[in-house]
Amino acid sequence: MNSVSISNELKEKRLNEAVEVFSRDTAGSALLKFTELAELGVDEALSFIGNLYEFGGEGVGIDYSKAKIYYEKSIGKIGSVASYLGMIRIYYYGLGMERDFNKAFELCAFLDEDCRHPHAYFYLGKMFMNGEGGPEDLEKAKRYFRESWKRGYVFGLTYLGVAEQRSGRRFYGLLVRARAAVAGFWIARRNVHDPRIREI
């Protein structure tokens, strides 16, 4: 890494420019910008680099091992929530490695305690509902899905309905899922890219 440092004001300006490239240009252009920033010590860029390697795009191939490296660096340096979520996805879905529900659970539990993130609650709910990494517990699953929904994540409500149906409350579960569909529809009408309706 280059040890040259830049002022906080310049860091923020350059980071905003890189985010703009990230949303407007190819993934390859964004990767160059974020890599340059990371070399200048802008640690916030590390999570974006991990994300680019996780999802790929024009000019960037998917490389889960590189994504994991950058997410780990980001967590170590600034504790980026986005990087925690990236690592959760890697362990939960087994991206480029064996699935590791215990590690995913550990990371979710940290986010649960630290920042009460809706996606962490959602993954915890899925793991308890499906008995992934431990015994199935539909009551705990429902509690976590409710918390995910309380914090705005629509799929938390959808899966609460699924968990209710698995608990034998079929009609009530169907009503909950219908409510989630309506909520998702209205959110999408305002902004189809709203993170509250993005599948993770």
PDB file of C-alpha atoms in Angstrom:
ATOM      1  CA  MET A   1       0.000   0.000   0.000  1.00  0.00           C
ATOM      2  CA  ASN A   2       1.110   3.527  -0.738  1.00  0.00           C
ATOM      3  CA  SER A   3       1.734   5.422   2.492  1.00  0.00           C
ATOM      4  CA  VAL A   4       0.845   8.811   0.977  1.00  0.00           C
ATOM      5  CA  SER A   5      -2.060  10.303   2.903  1.00  0.00           C
ATOM      6  CA  ILE A   6      -4.657  12.800   1.808  1.00  0.00           C
ATOM      7  CA  SER A   7      -6.826  15.217   3.788  1.00  0.00           C
ATOM      8  CA  ASN A   8     -10.234  14.125   5.048  1.00  0.00           C
ATOM      9  CA  GLU A   9     -11.905  16.692   2.798  1.00  0.00           C
ATOM     10  CA  LEU A  10     -10.089  15.363  -0.270  1.00  0.00           C
ATOM     11  CA  LYS A  11     -10.799  11.747   0.806  1.00  0.00           C
ATOM     12  CA  GLU A  12     -14.515  12.479   0.966  1.00  0.00           C
ATOM     13  CA  LYS A  13     -14.494  14.298  -2.389  1.00  0.00           C
ATOM     14  CA  ARG A  14     -12.589  11.455  -4.113  1.00  0.00           C
ATOM     15  CA  LEU A  15     -14.766   8.803  -2.487  1.00  0.00           C
ATOM     16  CA  ASN A  16     -17.935  10.574  -3.682  1.00  0.00           C
ATOM     17  CA  GLU A  17     -16.474  10.752  -7.202  1.00  0.00           C
ATOM     18  CA  ALA A  18     -15.698   7.024  -7.115  1.00  0.00           C
ATOM     19  CA  VAL A  19     -19.234   6.224  -5.890  1.00  0.00           C
ATOM     20  CA  GLU A  20     -20.565   8.286  -8.794  1.00  0.00           C
ATOM     21  CA  VAL A  21     -18.465   6.233 -11.235  1.00  0.00           C
ATOM     22  CA  PHE A  22     -19.673   3.072  -9.451  1.00  0.00           C
ATOM     23  CA  SER A  23     -23.300   3.924 -10.175  1.00  0.00           C
ATOM     24  CA  ARG A  24     -22.787   5.465 -13.625  1.00  0.00           C
ATOM     25  CA  ASP A  25     -19.929   3.735 -15.440  1.00  0.00           C
ATOM     26  CA  THR A  26     -18.633   0.204 -15.827  1.00  0.00           C
ATOM     27  CA  ALA A  27     -17.519  -1.886 -12.895  1.00  0.00           C
ATOM     28  CA  GLY A  28     -13.991  -1.831 -14.326  1.00  0.00           C
ATOM     29  CA  SER A  29     -13.804   1.981 -14.147  1.00  0.00           C
ATOM     30  CA  ALA A  30     -15.165   1.944 -10.610  1.00  0.00           C
ATOM     31  CA  LEU A  31     -12.654  -0.719  -9.540  1.00  0.00           C
ATOM     32  CA  LEU A  32      -9.762   1.422 -10.768  1.00  0.00           C
ATOM     33  CA  LYS A  33     -11.027   4.461  -8.838  1.00  0.00           C
ATOM     34  CA  PHE A  34     -11.659   2.543  -5.604  1.00  0.00           C
ATOM     35  CA  THR A  35      -8.314   0.711  -5.820  1.00  0.00           C
ATOM     36  CA  GLU A  36      -6.513   4.027  -6.222  1.00  0.00           C
ATOM     37  CA  LEU A  37      -8.353   5.384  -3.179  1.00  0.00           C
ATOM     38  CA  ALA A  38      -7.532   2.284  -1.109  1.00  0.00           C
ATOM     39  CA  GLU A  39      -3.845   2.748  -1.974  1.00  0.00           C
ATOM     40  CA  LEU A  40      -4.109   6.319  -0.681  1.00  0.00           C
ATOM     41  CA  GLY A  41      -5.450   5.032   2.639  1.00  0.00           C
ATOM     42  CA  VAL A  42      -9.150   5.677   2.073  1.00  0.00           C
ATOM     43  CA  ASP A  43     -10.350   2.601   3.949  1.00  0.00           C
ATOM     44  CA  GLU A  44     -13.986   3.193   2.994  1.00  0.00           C
ATOM     45  CA  ALA A  45     -13.046   2.122  -0.551  1.00  0.00           C
ATOM     46  CA  LEU A  46     -12.245  -1.441   0.577  1.00  0.00           C
ATOM     47  CA  SER A  47     -15.886  -2.443   0.978  1.00  0.00           C
ATOM     48  CA  PHE A  48     -16.725  -1.182  -2.509  1.00  0.00           C
ATOM     49  CA  ILE A  49     -13.843  -3.213  -3.958  1.00  0.00           C
ATOM     50  CA  GLY A  50     -15.110  -6.308  -2.150  1.00  0.00           C
ATOM     51  CA  ASN A  51     -18.576  -5.678  -3.534  1.00  0.00           C
ATOM     52  CA  LEU A  52     -17.279  -5.305  -7.082  1.00  0.00           C
ATOM     53  CA  TYR A  53     -15.448  -8.632  -6.839  1.00  0.00           C
ATOM     54  CA  GLU A  54     -18.446 -10.329  -5.227  1.00  0.00           C
ATOM     55  CA  PHE A  55     -20.956  -9.300  -7.900  1.00  0.00           C
ATOM     56  CA  GLY A  56     -18.713  -8.586 -10.884  1.00  0.00           C
ATOM     57  CA  GLY A  57     -19.825  -6.427 -13.768  1.00  0.00           C
ATOM     58  CA  GLU A  58     -18.573  -5.056 -17.044  1.00  0.00           C
ATOM     59  CA  GLY A  59     -14.798  -5.243 -16.877  1.00  0.00           C
ATOM     60  CA  VAL A  60     -14.686  -7.096 -13.534  1.00  0.00           C
ATOM     61  CA  GLY A  61     -15.050 -10.852 -13.165  1.00  0.00           C
ATOM     62  CA  ILE A  62     -16.575 -12.394 -10.060  1.00  0.00           C
ATOM     63  CA  ASP A  63     -13.809 -13.423  -7.671  1.00  0.00           C
ATOM     64  CA  TYR A  64     -15.105 -14.469  -4.247  1.00  0.00           C
ATOM     65  CA  SER A  65     -11.647 -14.985  -2.767  1.00  0.00           C
ATOM     66  CA  LYS A  66     -10.707 -11.368  -3.586  1.00  0.00           C
ATOM     67  CA  ALA A  67     -14.099 -10.162  -2.315  1.00  0.00           C
ATOM     68  CA  LYS A  68     -13.446 -11.952   0.970  1.00  0.00           C
ATOM     69  CA  ILE A  69      -9.953 -10.423   1.277  1.00  0.00           C
ATOM     70  CA  TYR A  70     -11.259  -6.883   0.789  1.00  0.00           C
ATOM     71  CA  TYR A  71     -14.252  -7.384   3.071  1.00  0.00           C
ATOM     72  CA  GLU A  72     -11.951  -8.698   5.801  1.00  0.00           C
ATOM     73  CA  LYS A  73      -9.608  -5.718   5.390  1.00  0.00           C
ATOM     74  CA  SER A  74     -12.570  -3.346   5.562  1.00  0.00           C
ATOM     75  CA  ILE A  75     -13.927  -5.005   8.713  1.00  0.00           C
ATOM     76  CA  GLY A  76     -10.496  -4.924  10.328  1.00  0.00           C
ATOM     77  CA  LYS A  77      -9.865  -1.274   9.537  1.00  0.00           C
ATOM     78  CA  ILE A  78     -13.260   0.431   9.912  1.00  0.00           C
ATOM     79  CA  GLY A  79     -15.814  -2.249  10.843  1.00  0.00           C
ATOM     80  CA  SER A  80     -17.877  -1.585   7.703  1.00  0.00           C
ATOM     81  CA  VAL A  81     -21.428  -2.935   8.040  1.00  0.00           C
ATOM     82  CA  ALA A  82     -21.553  -3.464   4.251  1.00  0.00           C
ATOM     83  CA  SER A  83     -18.456  -5.664   4.536  1.00  0.00           C
ATOM     84  CA  TYR A  84     -19.974  -7.661   7.391  1.00  0.00           C
ATOM     85  CA  LEU A  85     -23.016  -8.259   5.178  1.00  0.00           C
ATOM     86  CA  GLY A  86     -20.759  -9.294   2.291  1.00  0.00           C
ATOM     87  CA  MET A  87     -18.995 -11.816   4.519  1.00  0.00           C
ATOM     88  CA  ILE A  88     -22.349 -13.112   5.762  1.00  0.00           C
ATOM     89  CA  ARG A  89     -23.426 -13.735   2.149  1.00  0.00           C
ATOM     90  CA  ILE A  90     -20.139 -15.495   1.359  1.00  0.00           C
ATOM     91  CA  TYR A  91     -20.448 -17.846   4.344  1.00  0.00           C
ATOM     92  CA  TYR A  92     -24.227 -18.318   4.163  1.00  0.00           C
ATOM     93  CA  TYR A  93     -24.394 -19.135   0.447  1.00  0.00           C
ATOM     94  CA  GLY A  94     -20.953 -20.766   0.268  1.00  0.00           C
ATOM     95  CA  LEU A  95     -19.677 -18.362  -2.372  1.00  0.00           C
ATOM     96  CA  GLY A  96     -16.369 -19.767  -3.569  1.00  0.00           C
ATOM     97  CA  MET A  97     -16.145 -21.991  -0.493  1.00  0.00           C
ATOM     98  CA  GLU A  98     -18.074 -24.499   1.624  1.00  0.00           C
ATOM     99  CA  ARG A  99     -21.143 -23.054   3.319  1.00  0.00           C
ATOM    100  CA  ASP A 100     -20.403 -22.154   6.928  1.00  0.00           C
ATOM    101  CA  PHE A 101     -23.605 -21.382   8.803  1.00  0.00           C
ATOM    102  CA  ASN A 102     -21.765 -21.103  12.116  1.00  0.00           C
ATOM    103  CA  LYS A 103     -19.539 -18.312  10.786  1.00  0.00           C
ATOM    104  CA  ALA A 104     -22.522 -16.585   9.137  1.00  0.00           C
ATOM    105  CA  PHE A 105     -24.434 -16.838  12.421  1.00  0.00           C
ATOM    106  CA  GLU A 106     -21.502 -15.379  14.361  1.00  0.00           C
ATOM    107  CA  LEU A 107     -21.285 -12.371  12.022  1.00  0.00           C
ATOM    108  CA  CYS A 108     -25.069 -11.845  12.110  1.00  0.00           C
ATOM    109  CA  ALA A 109     -25.063 -11.988  15.904  1.00  0.00           C
ATOM    110  CA  PHE A 110     -22.361  -9.312  15.978  1.00  0.00           C
ATOM    111  CA  LEU A 111     -24.442  -7.010  13.748  1.00  0.00           C
ATOM    112  CA  ASP A 112     -27.525  -7.810  15.822  1.00  0.00           C
ATOM    113  CA  GLU A 113     -25.792  -6.615  18.979  1.00  0.00           C
ATOM    114  CA  ASP A 114     -23.815  -3.789  17.424  1.00  0.00           C
ATOM    115  CA  CYS A 115     -26.195  -2.053  15.018  1.00  0.00           C
ATOM    116  CA  ARG A 116     -29.419  -4.085  14.832  1.00  0.00           C
ATOM    117  CA  HIS A 117     -29.228  -4.330  11.043  1.00  0.00           C
ATOM    118  CA  PRO A 118     -32.380  -5.638   9.289  1.00  0.00           C
ATOM    119  CA  HIS A 119     -30.411  -7.974   6.999  1.00  0.00           C
ATOM    120  CA  ALA A 120     -28.623  -9.550   9.967  1.00  0.00           C
ATOM    121  CA  TYR A 121     -32.008 -10.225  11.579  1.00  0.00           C
ATOM    122  CA  PHE A 122     -33.261 -11.655   8.292  1.00  0.00           C
ATOM    123  CA  TYR A 123     -30.371 -14.133   7.983  1.00  0.00           C
ATOM    124  CA  LEU A 124     -30.733 -15.143  11.638  1.00  0.00           C
ATOM    125  CA  GLY A 125     -34.423 -15.790  10.980  1.00  0.00           C
ATOM    126  CA  LYS A 126     -33.631 -17.945   7.944  1.00  0.00           C
ATOM    127  CA  MET A 127     -31.053 -19.975   9.843  1.00  0.00           C
ATOM    128  CA  PHE A 128     -33.463 -20.669  12.715  1.00  0.00           C
ATOM    129  CA  MET A 129     -36.342 -21.404  10.326  1.00  0.00           C
ATOM    130  CA  ASN A 130     -34.329 -23.876   8.249  1.00  0.00           C
ATOM    131  CA  GLY A 131     -32.243 -25.368  11.054  1.00  0.00           C
ATOM    132  CA  GLU A 132     -29.035 -24.152   9.404  1.00  0.00           C
ATOM    133  CA  GLY A 133     -26.094 -24.413  11.775  1.00  0.00           C
ATOM    134  CA  GLY A 134     -28.300 -25.563  14.645  1.00  0.00           C
ATOM    135  CA  PRO A 135     -31.747 -26.898  15.479  1.00  0.00           C
ATOM    136  CA  GLU A 136     -34.829 -25.486  13.789  1.00  0.00           C
ATOM    137  CA  ASP A 137     -36.670 -22.976  16.009  1.00  0.00           C
ATOM    138  CA  LEU A 138     -39.668 -21.362  14.327  1.00  0.00           C
ATOM    139  CA  GLU A 139     -40.450 -19.096  17.283  1.00  0.00           C
ATOM    140  CA  LYS A 140     -36.952 -17.587  17.218  1.00  0.00           C
ATOM    141  CA  ALA A 141     -37.154 -17.361  13.419  1.00  0.00           C
ATOM    142  CA  LYS A 142     -40.402 -15.395  13.673  1.00  0.00           C
ATOM    143  CA  ARG A 143     -38.902 -13.075  16.270  1.00  0.00           C
ATOM    144  CA  TYR A 144     -35.949 -12.275  13.997  1.00  0.00           C
ATOM    145  CA  PHE A 145     -38.140 -11.824  10.913  1.00  0.00           C
ATOM    146  CA  ARG A 146     -40.324  -9.384  12.898  1.00  0.00           C
ATOM    147  CA  GLU A 147     -37.219  -7.414  13.883  1.00  0.00           C
ATOM    148  CA  SER A 148     -36.073  -7.341  10.256  1.00  0.00           C
ATOM    149  CA  TRP A 149     -39.480  -6.027   9.172  1.00  0.00           C
ATOM    150  CA  LYS A 150     -39.593  -3.467  12.019  1.00  0.00           C
ATOM    151  CA  ARG A 151     -36.411  -2.023  10.586  1.00  0.00           C
ATOM    152  CA  GLY A 152     -37.997  -1.818   7.137  1.00  0.00           C
ATOM    153  CA  TYR A 153     -36.880  -4.927   5.249  1.00  0.00           C
ATOM    154  CA  VAL A 154     -39.928  -6.233   3.345  1.00  0.00           C
ATOM    155  CA  PHE A 155     -38.567  -9.766   2.938  1.00  0.00           C
ATOM    156  CA  GLY A 156     -38.511  -9.976   6.738  1.00  0.00           C
ATOM    157  CA  LEU A 157     -42.305  -9.730   6.587  1.00  0.00           C
ATOM    158  CA  THR A 158     -42.510 -12.173   3.667  1.00  0.00           C
ATOM    159  CA  TYR A 159     -40.522 -14.790   5.559  1.00  0.00           C
ATOM    160  CA  LEU A 160     -42.455 -14.116   8.751  1.00  0.00           C
ATOM    161  CA  GLY A 161     -45.462 -15.286   6.745  1.00  0.00           C
ATOM    162  CA  VAL A 162     -43.573 -18.383   5.606  1.00  0.00           C
ATOM    163  CA  ALA A 163     -42.571 -19.169   9.207  1.00  0.00           C
ATOM    164  CA  GLU A 164     -46.176 -18.700  10.370  1.00  0.00           C
ATOM    165  CA  GLN A 165     -47.334 -21.145   7.684  1.00  0.00           C
ATOM    166  CA  ARG A 166     -44.697 -23.673   8.756  1.00  0.00           C
ATOM    167  CA  SER A 167     -45.972 -23.275  12.331  1.00  0.00           C
ATOM    168  CA  GLY A 168     -49.391 -24.449  11.175  1.00  0.00           C
ATOM    169  CA  ARG A 169     -50.963 -20.995  10.902  1.00  0.00           C
ATOM    170  CA  ARG A 170     -51.489 -21.300   7.159  1.00  0.00           C
ATOM    171  CA  PHE A 171     -54.165 -18.663   6.616  1.00  0.00           C
ATOM    172  CA  TYR A 172     -52.502 -16.096   8.897  1.00  0.00           C
ATOM    173  CA  GLY A 173     -49.165 -16.743   7.176  1.00  0.00           C
ATOM    174  CA  LEU A 174     -50.804 -16.153   3.808  1.00  0.00           C
ATOM    175  CA  LEU A 175     -52.228 -12.827   5.045  1.00  0.00           C
ATOM    176  CA  VAL A 176     -48.790 -11.745   6.294  1.00  0.00           C
ATOM    177  CA  ARG A 177     -47.216 -12.623   2.941  1.00  0.00           C
ATOM    178  CA  ALA A 178     -49.958 -10.701   1.112  1.00  0.00           C
ATOM    179  CA  ARG A 179     -49.263  -7.688   3.333  1.00  0.00           C
ATOM    180  CA  ALA A 180     -45.561  -7.954   2.413  1.00  0.00           C
ATOM    181  CA  ALA A 181     -46.454  -8.083  -1.298  1.00  0.00           C
ATOM    182  CA  VAL A 182     -48.566  -4.923  -0.992  1.00  0.00           C
ATOM    183  CA  ALA A 183     -45.826  -3.116   0.971  1.00  0.00           C
ATOM    184  CA  GLY A 184     -43.248  -4.162  -1.623  1.00  0.00           C
ATOM    185  CA  PHE A 185     -45.473  -2.980  -4.467  1.00  0.00           C
ATOM    186  CA  TRP A 186     -45.866   0.531  -3.005  1.00  0.00           C
ATOM    187  CA  ILE A 187     -42.182   0.856  -2.202  1.00  0.00           C
ATOM    188  CA  ALA A 188     -41.264  -0.278  -5.746  1.00  0.00           C
ATOM    189  CA  ARG A 189     -43.660   2.268  -7.259  1.00  0.00           C
ATOM    190  CA  ARG A 190     -41.654   5.025  -5.578  1.00  0.00           C
ATOM    191  CA  ASN A 191     -38.207   3.518  -6.139  1.00  0.00           C
ATOM    192  CA  VAL A 192     -37.570   0.122  -7.704  1.00  0.00           C
ATOM    193  CA  HIS A 193     -33.997   0.190  -6.328  1.00  0.00           C
ATOM    194  CA  ASP A 194     -35.060   0.800  -2.718  1.00  0.00           C
ATOM    195  CA  PRO A 195     -32.920  -1.478  -0.476  1.00  0.00           C
ATOM    196  CA  ARG A 196     -36.008  -2.421   1.543  1.00  0.00           C
ATOM    197  CA  ILE A 197     -37.173  -4.610  -1.363  1.00  0.00           C
ATOM    198  CA  ARG A 198     -33.825  -5.879  -2.621  1.00  0.00           C
ATOM    199  CA  GLU A 199     -33.296  -9.611  -2.214  1.00  0.00           C
ATOM    200  CA  ILE A 200     -30.112 -10.459  -0.364  1.00  0.00           C
TER     201      ILE A 200
END
